[in-house]
Amino acid sequence: AQTVTQSQPEMSVQEAETVTLSCTYDTSENNYYLFWYKQPPSRQMILVIRQEAYKQQNATENRFSVNFQKAAKSFSLKISDSQLGDTAMYFCAFRTNFGNEKLTFGTGTRLTIIP
Amino acid sequence: DTAVSQTPKYLVTQMGNDKSIKCEQNLGHDTMYWYKQDSKKFLKIMFSYNNKELIINETVPNRFSPKSPDKAHLNLHINSLELGDSAVYFCASSPWGLGTEAFFGQGTRLTVV
């Protein structure tokens, strides 16, 4: 069974600074997908970024980038130039692409951006 | 143009009642899910359906019964509600077999009193 671990329950950072959220996972699969989702106070689950395990290049989406270390089973999210609107819960998630299609989530990191 | 929509957004009900949450997606996806988010914000899969067929049932009490009349709809019926059922329930959808992300509805906050 796959497990996803987020070891930072809460983090805070000053506006405009850079913050890194950590995520590790455990799987015996070789092909899988990793995601970061954001859940602001509105409760909506919003995809931030996605990484395919077969791609060595780290995914980036504007101010958001990941550091994917497949051998170490690590998938951290870096938020650059943080903004007040980045305040949210952030969830790391894992998914295989055959058979069992569910997303397995980590326990989340509550990120607060301080003005 | 809501992609995944759930109704209602809020539901307050008494113990012992039966209630339903409805979900519809207009993305043309084959697979739909129900996730439960508890008070500590932990998200856990409950069910998944692919083209109206149950694929995943994660040891959920049989008081919870999903129903998929067609691949665009997945409803969740809960019998004999208990206090511990209070949570946020999310519907989601995704294409089958592509490893893409799931698209979530806005959640239904269920409060059992």
Coordinates of N, CA and C in Angstrom, one line a residue:
Chain A
A1 N 0.8 -1.2 0.0 CA 0.0 0.0 0.0 C 0.9 1.2 0.0
Q2 N 0.4 2.2 -0.7 CA 1.1 3.5 -0.8 C 0.8 4.4 0.5
T3 N 1.8 5.0 0.9 CA 1.6 6.0 2.0 C 2.3 7.3 1.6
V4 N 1.8 8.4 2.1 CA 2.3 9.7 1.8 C 2.4 10.4 3.2
T5 N 3.6 11.0 3.4 CA 3.9 11.7 4.7 C 4.3 13.1 4.5
Q6 N 3.6 14.0 5.2 CA 4.0 15.4 5.2 C 4.3 15.7 6.7
S7 N 5.6 16.0 6.9 CA 6.1 16.1 8.3 C 5.9 17.4 8.9
Q8 N 5.4 18.4 8.2 CA 5.3 19.8 8.7 C 3.8 20.1 8.8
P9 N 3.2 20.0 10.0 CA 1.8 20.3 10.1 C 1.5 21.7 9.9
E10 N 2.4 22.6 10.3 CA 2.1 24.0 10.1 C 3.4 24.8 9.7
M11 N 3.3 25.8 8.8 CA 4.4 26.6 8.5 C 3.9 28.0 8.3
S12 N 4.8 29.0 8.5 CA 4.4 30.4 8.2 C 5.7 31.1 7.7
V13 N 5.4 32.0 6.8 CA 6.5 32.7 6.1 C 6.0 34.2 5.8
Q14 N 7.0 35.1 5.8 CA 6.6 36.5 5.4 C 6.3 36.5 3.9
E15 N 5.4 37.4 3.6 CA 5.0 37.7 2.3 C 6.3 38.0 1.5
A16 N 6.3 37.5 0.2 CA 7.4 37.7 -0.7 C 8.6 36.7 -0.5
E17 N 8.6 36.0 0.6 CA 9.7 35.1 0.8 C 9.4 33.7 0.1
T18 N 10.4 32.9 0.2 CA 10.3 31.5 -0.4 C 10.1 30.5 0.7
V19 N 9.2 29.5 0.4 CA 9.0 28.5 1.4 C 8.9 27.2 0.7
T20 N 9.4 26.1 1.4 CA 9.4 24.8 0.8 C 8.6 23.8 1.8
L21 N 7.7 23.1 1.2 CA 6.9 22.2 1.9 C 7.4 20.8 1.5
S22 N 7.6 19.9 2.5 CA 8.1 18.6 2.2 C 7.1 17.5 2.2
C23 N 7.4 16.5 1.4 CA 6.5 15.3 1.2 C 7.4 14.1 0.9
T24 N 7.2 13.0 1.6 CA 7.8 11.8 1.2 C 6.7 10.7 1.0
Y25 N 7.0 9.7 0.3 CA 6.0 8.7 0.0 C 6.7 7.3 -0.1
D26 N 5.9 6.3 0.0 CA 6.4 5.0 0.0 C 5.6 4.2 -1.0
T27 N 6.2 3.6 -2.0 CA 5.6 2.8 -3.0 C 6.5 1.8 -3.6
S28 N 6.0 0.7 -4.1 CA 6.8 -0.3 -4.8 C 6.7 -0.2 -6.3
E29 N 5.8 0.8 -6.7 CA 5.5 1.0 -8.1 C 6.7 1.8 -8.7
N30 N 6.8 1.6 -10.0 CA 7.8 2.4 -10.7 C 7.2 3.6 -11.5
N31 N 6.0 3.4 -11.9 CA 5.3 4.4 -12.7 C 4.1 4.9 -11.8
Y32 N 4.1 6.2 -11.6 CA 3.1 6.8 -10.7 C 3.1 8.4 -11.0
Y33 N 2.2 9.0 -10.3 CA 2.0 10.5 -10.4 C 2.0 11.1 -9.0
L34 N 2.5 12.3 -8.9 CA 2.5 13.0 -7.7 C 1.9 14.4 -7.9
F35 N 1.2 14.8 -6.9 CA 0.4 16.1 -7.0 C 0.6 16.9 -5.7
W36 N 0.5 18.2 -5.9 CA 0.2 19.1 -4.8 C -1.1 19.8 -5.0
Y37 N -2.0 19.7 -4.0 CA -3.2 20.3 -4.0 C -3.2 21.4 -2.9
K38 N -4.0 22.5 -3.2 CA -4.1 23.6 -2.3 C -5.6 23.6 -1.9
Q39 N -5.8 23.8 -0.6 CA -7.2 24.0 -0.1 C -7.3 25.3 0.7
P40 N -7.7 26.3 0.1 CA -7.9 27.6 0.9 C -9.1 27.5 1.8
P41 N -9.3 28.6 2.6 CA -10.5 28.5 3.5 C -11.8 28.3 2.8
S42 N -11.9 28.6 1.5 CA -13.1 28.3 0.8 C -13.4 26.8 0.7
R43 N -12.4 26.0 1.0 CA -12.6 24.5 1.0 C -12.4 23.8 -0.3
Q44 N -12.4 24.6 -1.4 CA -12.2 24.0 -2.7 C -10.8 23.4 -2.8
M45 N -10.7 22.2 -3.4 CA -9.4 21.6 -3.6 C -8.9 22.0 -5.0
I46 N -7.8 22.6 -5.1 CA -7.2 23.2 -6.3 C -5.9 22.5 -6.6
L47 N -5.7 22.0 -7.8 CA -4.5 21.4 -8.2 C -3.4 22.5 -8.3
V48 N -2.3 22.4 -7.7 CA -1.2 23.3 -7.8 C -0.2 22.9 -8.9
I49 N 0.2 21.6 -8.8 CA 1.3 21.1 -9.7 C 1.2 19.6 -9.7
R50 N 1.7 19.1 -10.8 CA 1.7 17.6 -11.0 C 3.1 17.2 -11.6
Q51 N 3.5 16.0 -11.2 CA 4.8 15.4 -11.6 C 4.6 13.9 -12.0
E52 N 5.0 13.6 -13.2 CA 5.0 12.2 -13.6 C 6.3 11.6 -13.2
A53 N 6.3 10.4 -12.6 CA 7.5 9.8 -12.1 C 8.5 9.4 -13.1
Y54 N 8.1 9.2 -14.4 CA 9.0 8.8 -15.4 C 9.8 10.0 -16.0
K55 N 9.3 11.2 -15.6 CA 10.0 12.4 -16.1 C 11.1 12.9 -15.0
Q56 N 12.3 13.0 -15.5 CA 13.3 13.5 -14.6 C 13.3 15.0 -14.3
Q57 N 12.7 15.7 -15.3 CA 12.7 17.2 -15.1 C 11.6 17.5 -14.0
N58 N 12.0 18.4 -13.2 CA 11.1 18.9 -12.1 C 10.0 19.8 -12.8
A59 N 8.7 19.6 -12.3 CA 7.7 20.4 -12.8 C 7.7 21.8 -12.2
T60 N 7.3 22.8 -13.0 CA 7.1 24.2 -12.5 C 5.8 24.7 -13.1
E61 N 5.2 25.6 -12.3 CA 4.0 26.3 -12.7 C 4.1 27.7 -12.0
N62 N 4.6 28.6 -12.8 CA 4.8 30.0 -12.4 C 5.6 30.1 -11.1
R63 N 5.1 30.5 -10.0 CA 5.9 30.6 -8.7 C 6.0 29.3 -8.0
F64 N 5.4 28.2 -8.5 CA 5.4 26.9 -7.8 C 6.4 26.0 -8.6
S65 N 7.2 25.3 -7.9 CA 8.1 24.3 -8.5 C 8.2 23.2 -7.5
V66 N 8.6 22.0 -8.0 CA 8.9 20.9 -7.2 C 10.3 20.4 -7.3
N67 N 10.7 19.7 -6.2 CA 12.0 19.0 -6.2 C 11.7 17.5 -6.1
F68 N 11.7 16.8 -7.2 CA 11.3 15.4 -7.2 C 12.6 14.6 -7.2
Q69 N 12.7 13.8 -6.1 CA 13.9 12.9 -5.9 C 13.3 11.5 -5.9
K70 N 13.3 10.8 -7.0 CA 12.6 9.5 -7.1 C 13.3 8.4 -6.2
A71 N 14.6 8.4 -6.2 CA 15.3 7.4 -5.4 C 15.0 7.6 -3.9
A72 N 14.9 8.8 -3.5 CA 14.7 9.1 -2.1 C 13.2 9.2 -1.8
K73 N 12.3 9.0 -2.8 CA 10.9 9.1 -2.7 C 10.5 10.4 -2.0
S74 N 11.0 11.5 -2.5 CA 10.7 12.8 -1.9 C 10.1 13.7 -3.0
F75 N 9.2 14.5 -2.6 CA 8.5 15.4 -3.6 C 8.1 16.7 -2.8
S76 N 9.1 17.6 -2.8 CA 8.8 18.9 -2.1 C 8.3 20.0 -3.0
L77 N 7.6 20.9 -2.4 CA 7.0 22.0 -3.2 C 7.6 23.3 -2.7
K78 N 8.1 24.0 -3.7 CA 8.7 25.4 -3.4 C 7.8 26.4 -3.9
I79 N 7.5 27.4 -3.0 CA 6.6 28.5 -3.4 C 7.5 29.8 -3.3
S80 N 7.8 30.4 -4.5 CA 8.6 31.6 -4.5 C 7.7 32.8 -4.5
D81 N 8.3 33.9 -3.9 CA 7.6 35.2 -3.9 C 6.2 35.0 -3.3
S82 N 6.1 34.4 -2.2 CA 4.8 34.0 -1.6 C 3.9 35.2 -1.5
Q83 N 2.6 34.9 -1.7 CA 1.6 36.0 -1.6 C 0.5 35.6 -0.6
L84 N -0.2 36.6 -0.2 CA -1.2 36.4 0.9 C -2.2 35.3 0.4
G85 N -2.5 35.3 -0.9 CA -3.5 34.3 -1.4 C -2.9 32.8 -1.4
D86 N -1.7 32.7 -1.0 CA -1.1 31.3 -0.9 C -1.5 30.7 0.4
T87 N -2.0 31.5 1.3 CA -2.4 30.9 2.6 C -3.5 29.8 2.4
A88 N -3.2 28.6 2.9 CA -4.1 27.5 2.6 C -3.5 26.2 3.3
M89 N -4.2 25.2 3.2 CA -3.7 23.8 3.5 C -3.2 23.3 2.2
Y90 N -2.0 22.6 2.3 CA -1.4 22.0 1.1 C -1.3 20.5 1.3
F91 N -1.8 19.8 0.3 CA -1.8 18.4 0.4 C -0.9 17.8 -0.7
C92 N -0.1 16.9 -0.3 CA 0.7 16.1 -1.3 C -0.1 14.8 -1.6
A93 N -0.2 14.4 -2.8 CA -1.0 13.2 -3.2 C -0.2 12.3 -4.2
F94 N -0.6 11.0 -4.1 CA 0.1 10.0 -5.0 C -1.0 9.2 -5.7
R95 N -0.6 8.9 -6.9 CA -1.6 8.1 -7.7 C -0.8 7.2 -8.6
T96 N -1.2 5.9 -8.7 CA -0.7 5.0 -9.8 C -1.6 5.2 -11.0
N97 N -1.2 4.6 -12.1 CA -2.0 4.8 -13.3 C -2.6 3.4 -13.8
F98 N -2.6 2.4 -13.0 CA -3.2 1.2 -13.4 C -3.9 0.5 -12.3
G99 N -5.1 0.0 -12.6 CA -5.9 -0.7 -11.6 C -6.5 0.3 -10.6
N100 N -5.8 0.4 -9.5 CA -6.3 1.2 -8.4 C -6.1 2.7 -8.7
E101 N -7.2 3.4 -9.0 CA -7.0 4.8 -9.5 C -7.1 5.9 -8.4
K102 N -7.2 5.5 -7.2 CA -7.4 6.5 -6.1 C -6.2 7.4 -5.9
L103 N -6.5 8.6 -5.4 CA -5.4 9.4 -4.9 C -5.2 9.1 -3.4
T104 N -4.0 9.0 -3.0 CA -3.6 8.8 -1.6 C -3.0 10.1 -1.1
F105 N -3.6 10.7 -0.1 CA -3.2 12.0 0.4 C -2.3 12.0 1.6
G106 N -1.4 12.9 1.7 CA -0.7 13.2 3.0 C -1.7 13.9 4.0
T107 N -1.2 14.2 5.2 CA -2.0 14.8 6.2 C -2.1 16.3 6.1
G108 N -1.3 16.9 5.2 CA -1.5 18.3 4.9 C -0.5 19.1 5.7
T109 N -0.2 20.3 5.1 CA 0.6 21.3 5.8 C -0.2 22.6 5.8
R110 N -0.5 23.2 6.9 CA -1.2 24.5 6.9 C -0.2 25.6 6.8
L111 N -0.2 26.3 5.7 CA 0.7 27.4 5.4 C 0.0 28.7 5.6
T112 N 0.7 29.6 6.3 CA 0.2 31.0 6.6 C 1.2 31.9 6.0
I113 N 0.8 32.8 5.2 CA 1.6 33.9 4.7 C 1.4 35.2 5.5
I114 N 2.4 35.7 6.1 CA 2.3 36.8 7.0 C 2.5 38.1 6.3
P115 N 1.6 39.1 6.4 CA 1.8 40.3 5.6 C 3.0 41.1 6.2
Chain B
D1 N -20.2 27.4 -15.5 CA -19.5 26.2 -16.1 C -18.8 25.4 -15.0
T2 N -19.5 25.0 -14.0 CA -18.9 24.3 -12.9 C -18.6 22.9 -13.4
A3 N -17.4 22.4 -13.2 CA -16.9 21.1 -13.7 C -17.5 20.0 -12.9
V4 N -17.3 20.1 -11.5 CA -17.9 19.1 -10.6 C -18.7 19.8 -9.6
S5 N -20.0 19.5 -9.6 CA -20.8 20.2 -8.6 C -21.5 19.3 -7.7
Q6 N -21.6 19.7 -6.4 CA -22.2 18.9 -5.4 C -23.3 19.7 -4.8
T7 N -24.3 19.0 -4.4 CA -25.4 19.6 -3.6 C -25.9 18.7 -2.5
P8 N -26.2 19.2 -1.3 CA -26.0 20.6 -1.0 C -24.6 20.9 -0.5
K9 N -24.3 22.2 -0.3 CA -22.9 22.6 0.2 C -22.9 22.4 1.7
Y10 N -24.0 22.6 2.4 CA -24.1 22.4 3.8 C -25.3 21.5 4.1
L11 N -25.1 20.7 5.1 CA -26.2 19.8 5.5 C -26.1 19.6 7.0
V12 N -27.2 20.0 7.7 CA -27.2 19.8 9.2 C -28.4 18.9 9.4
T13 N -28.2 17.8 10.2 CA -29.3 16.9 10.4 C -29.1 16.2 11.7
Q14 N -30.2 15.5 12.1 CA -30.2 14.9 13.4 C -29.7 13.4 13.3
M15 N -29.2 12.9 14.4 CA -28.8 11.5 14.4 C -30.0 10.6 14.0
G16 N -29.6 9.6 13.3 CA -30.7 8.6 12.9 C -31.4 8.9 11.6
N17 N -31.2 10.2 11.1 CA -31.8 10.5 9.8 C -31.1 9.9 8.7
D18 N -31.7 9.9 7.5 CA -31.1 9.4 6.2 C -31.0 10.7 5.3
K19 N -29.8 10.8 4.7 CA -29.6 11.9 3.8 C -28.8 11.5 2.6
S20 N -29.0 12.4 1.5 CA -28.2 12.1 0.3 C -27.5 13.4 -0.1
I21 N -26.3 13.1 -0.8 CA -25.5 14.2 -1.4 C -25.4 13.8 -2.9
K22 N -25.7 14.8 -3.7 CA -25.6 14.6 -5.1 C -24.4 15.2 -5.7
C23 N -23.9 14.5 -6.8 CA -22.7 15.0 -7.5 C -22.9 14.8 -9.0
E24 N -22.5 15.8 -9.7 CA -22.5 15.8 -11.2 C -21.3 16.3 -11.8
Q25 N -20.7 15.7 -12.8 CA -19.6 16.3 -13.5 C -19.9 16.4 -15.0
N26 N -19.4 17.5 -15.6 CA -19.6 17.8 -17.0 C -18.3 17.8 -17.8
L27 N -17.3 17.0 -17.2 CA -16.0 16.9 -17.9 C -15.9 15.7 -18.8
G28 N -16.9 14.9 -18.8 CA -16.8 13.7 -19.7 C -15.9 12.6 -19.1
H29 N -15.6 12.7 -17.8 CA -14.7 11.7 -17.2 C -15.4 10.4 -17.0
D30 N -14.6 9.3 -17.0 CA -15.2 8.0 -16.8 C -15.3 7.6 -15.3
T31 N -14.4 8.2 -14.5 CA -14.3 7.8 -13.1 C -14.7 8.9 -12.1
M32 N -15.5 8.5 -11.1 CA -15.9 9.4 -10.1 C -15.6 8.8 -8.7
Y33 N -15.5 9.7 -7.7 CA -15.0 9.3 -6.4 C -15.8 10.1 -5.3
W34 N -15.9 9.4 -4.2 CA -16.2 10.1 -2.9 C -15.1 10.1 -2.0
Y35 N -14.7 11.2 -1.4 CA -13.6 11.3 -0.4 C -14.3 11.9 0.8
K36 N -13.7 11.5 2.0 CA -14.2 12.1 3.2 C -13.0 12.9 3.9
Q37 N -13.3 14.1 4.3 CA -12.3 14.9 5.0 C -12.7 15.1 6.4
D38 N -12.0 14.5 7.4 CA -12.4 14.6 8.8 C -12.0 15.9 9.4
S39 N -12.2 16.0 10.7 CA -12.0 17.3 11.4 C -10.5 17.7 11.5
K40 N -9.6 16.7 11.3 CA -8.2 17.0 11.2 C -7.7 17.3 9.8
K41 N -8.7 17.4 8.9 CA -8.4 17.7 7.5 C -7.8 16.5 6.7
F42 N -7.8 15.3 7.3 CA -7.3 14.2 6.5 C -8.3 13.7 5.5
L43 N -7.8 13.6 4.2 CA -8.7 13.1 3.1 C -8.5 11.7 2.8
K44 N -9.6 10.9 2.8 CA -9.5 9.5 2.6 C -10.6 9.1 1.5
I45 N -10.2 8.2 0.6 CA -11.1 7.7 -0.4 C -12.2 6.9 0.3
M46 N -13.4 7.0 -0.2 CA -14.5 6.1 0.3 C -14.8 5.1 -0.9
F47 N -15.2 5.7 -2.0 CA -15.6 4.9 -3.1 C -15.1 5.5 -4.4
S48 N -14.9 4.6 -5.4 CA -14.8 5.1 -6.8 C -15.6 4.3 -7.7
Y49 N -16.1 4.9 -8.8 CA -16.8 4.3 -9.8 C -16.2 4.6 -11.1
N50 N -16.2 3.6 -12.0 CA -15.8 3.8 -13.4 C -16.9 3.3 -14.3
N51 N -17.4 4.3 -15.1 CA -18.5 3.9 -16.0 C -19.7 3.2 -15.2
K52 N -20.1 3.7 -14.1 CA -21.2 3.2 -13.3 C -20.8 2.0 -12.5
E53 N -19.6 1.5 -12.7 CA -19.3 0.2 -12.0 C -18.4 0.5 -10.7
L54 N -18.8 0.0 -9.6 CA -18.0 0.2 -8.4 C -16.6 -0.4 -8.5
I55 N -15.6 0.4 -8.3 CA -14.2 -0.1 -8.4 C -13.5 -0.2 -7.0
I56 N -13.8 0.8 -6.2 CA -13.1 0.9 -4.9 C -14.2 1.1 -3.8
N57 N -14.1 0.3 -2.8 CA -15.0 0.4 -1.6 C -14.1 0.2 -0.4
E58 N -13.7 1.4 0.2 CA -12.6 1.3 1.2 C -13.2 1.1 2.6
T59 N -13.6 -0.1 2.9 CA -14.1 -0.5 4.2 C -15.0 0.6 4.9
V60 N -15.9 1.1 4.1 CA -16.9 2.1 4.5 C -18.1 1.4 5.1
P61 N -18.6 1.8 6.3 CA -19.8 1.2 6.8 C -20.9 1.1 5.8
N62 N -21.7 0.0 5.8 CA -22.7 -0.2 4.8 C -23.9 0.7 4.9
R63 N -23.8 1.6 5.9 CA -24.8 2.7 6.0 C -24.6 3.7 4.8
F64 N -23.4 3.7 4.2 CA -23.1 4.5 3.1 C -23.3 3.8 1.8
S65 N -24.1 4.3 1.0 CA -24.4 3.6 -0.3 C -24.3 4.6 -1.4
P66 N -23.3 4.4 -2.3 CA -23.1 5.2 -3.5 C -24.0 4.7 -4.6
K67 N -24.4 5.6 -5.4 CA -25.3 5.2 -6.6 C -24.8 6.0 -7.8
S68 N -24.6 5.3 -8.9 CA -24.2 6.0 -10.1 C -25.2 5.7 -11.2
P69 N -26.1 6.6 -11.5 CA -27.1 6.3 -12.5 C -26.5 6.4 -13.9
D70 N -25.5 7.2 -14.1 CA -24.8 7.3 -15.3 C -23.4 7.8 -15.0
K71 N -22.5 7.8 -16.0 CA -21.1 8.1 -15.6 C -20.9 9.6 -15.3
A72 N -21.9 10.4 -15.4 CA -21.7 11.8 -15.1 C -22.3 12.1 -13.7
H73 N -22.9 11.1 -13.0 CA -23.5 11.3 -11.7 C -23.0 10.3 -10.7
L74 N -22.7 10.7 -9.5 CA -22.4 9.8 -8.4 C -23.0 10.4 -7.2
N75 N -24.0 9.7 -6.6 CA -24.7 10.2 -5.4 C -24.3 9.4 -4.2
L76 N -24.4 10.0 -3.1 CA -24.0 9.3 -1.8 C -25.2 9.3 -0.9
H77 N -25.7 8.2 -0.5 CA -26.8 8.1 0.4 C -26.3 7.5 1.7
I78 N -26.7 8.2 2.8 CA -26.2 7.8 4.1 C -27.4 7.5 5.0
N79 N -27.5 6.3 5.5 CA -28.6 5.9 6.4 C -28.2 6.0 7.9
S80 N -29.2 6.2 8.7 CA -29.0 6.2 10.1 C -27.8 7.0 10.6
L81 N -27.8 8.2 10.2 CA -26.6 9.1 10.5 C -26.1 9.1 11.9
E82 N -24.8 9.1 12.1 CA -24.2 9.1 13.5 C -23.4 10.3 13.6
L83 N -23.1 10.7 14.9 CA -22.3 11.9 15.1 C -20.9 11.8 14.4
G84 N -20.4 10.6 14.4 CA -19.1 10.5 13.7 C -19.1 10.6 12.2
D85 N -20.2 10.7 11.6 CA -20.3 11.0 10.2 C -20.1 12.4 9.8
S86 N -20.1 13.3 10.8 CA -19.8 14.7 10.6 C -18.5 14.9 10.0
A87 N -18.4 15.5 8.8 CA -17.2 15.7 8.0 C -17.5 16.5 6.8
V88 N -16.5 16.7 6.0 CA -16.7 17.3 4.7 C -16.6 16.2 3.6
Y89 N -17.5 16.0 2.8 CA -17.5 15.0 1.8 C -17.3 15.6 0.4
F90 N -16.3 15.1 -0.3 CA -15.9 15.6 -1.6 C -16.2 14.6 -2.7
C91 N -16.8 15.1 -3.7 CA -16.9 14.3 -4.9 C -15.8 14.8 -5.9
A92 N -15.3 13.8 -6.7 CA -14.3 14.2 -7.6 C -14.4 13.3 -8.8
S93 N -13.8 13.7 -9.9 CA -13.8 12.9 -11.1 C -12.4 13.0 -11.8
S94 N -12.2 12.0 -12.7 CA -10.9 12.0 -13.4 C -11.1 11.1 -14.6
P95 N -10.3 11.3 -15.7 CA -10.3 10.3 -16.7 C -9.7 9.0 -16.2
W96 N -10.1 7.9 -16.8 CA -9.6 6.6 -16.4 C -8.2 6.3 -17.0
G97 N -7.3 5.8 -16.2 CA -6.1 5.2 -16.7 C -5.0 6.2 -17.2
L98 N -5.2 7.4 -17.0 CA -4.2 8.4 -17.6 C -3.3 9.0 -16.5
G99 N -3.6 8.6 -15.2 CA -2.8 9.2 -14.2 C -2.9 10.6 -14.0
T100 N -4.0 11.2 -14.5 CA -4.1 12.7 -14.3 C -4.7 13.0 -13.0
E101 N -4.8 14.3 -12.7 CA -5.3 14.7 -11.4 C -6.8 14.5 -11.4
A102 N -7.3 14.5 -10.2 CA -8.7 14.4 -9.9 C -9.2 15.9 -9.8
F103 N -10.4 16.1 -10.3 CA -11.1 17.4 -10.2 C -12.2 17.3 -9.1
F104 N -12.1 18.2 -8.2 CA -13.0 18.1 -7.0 C -14.1 19.1 -7.1
G105 N -15.2 18.6 -6.5 CA -16.3 19.5 -6.2 C -16.0 20.4 -5.0
Q106 N -16.9 21.2 -4.6 CA -16.7 22.2 -3.6 C -16.9 21.7 -2.2
G107 N -17.3 20.4 -2.1 CA -17.5 19.8 -0.8 C -18.8 20.0 -0.2
T108 N -19.2 19.0 0.6 CA -20.5 19.2 1.4 C -20.1 19.0 2.8
R109 N -20.4 20.0 3.6 CA -20.1 19.9 5.0 C -21.3 19.3 5.7
L110 N -21.2 18.1 6.2 CA -22.3 17.4 6.9 C -22.1 17.6 8.4
T111 N -23.1 18.0 9.1 CA -23.0 18.1 10.5 C -24.2 17.3 11.1
V112 N -23.9 16.4 11.9 CA -24.9 15.5 12.5 C -25.0 15.9 14.0
V113 N -26.2 16.3 14.4 CA -26.4 16.8 15.8 C -27.3 15.9 16.6

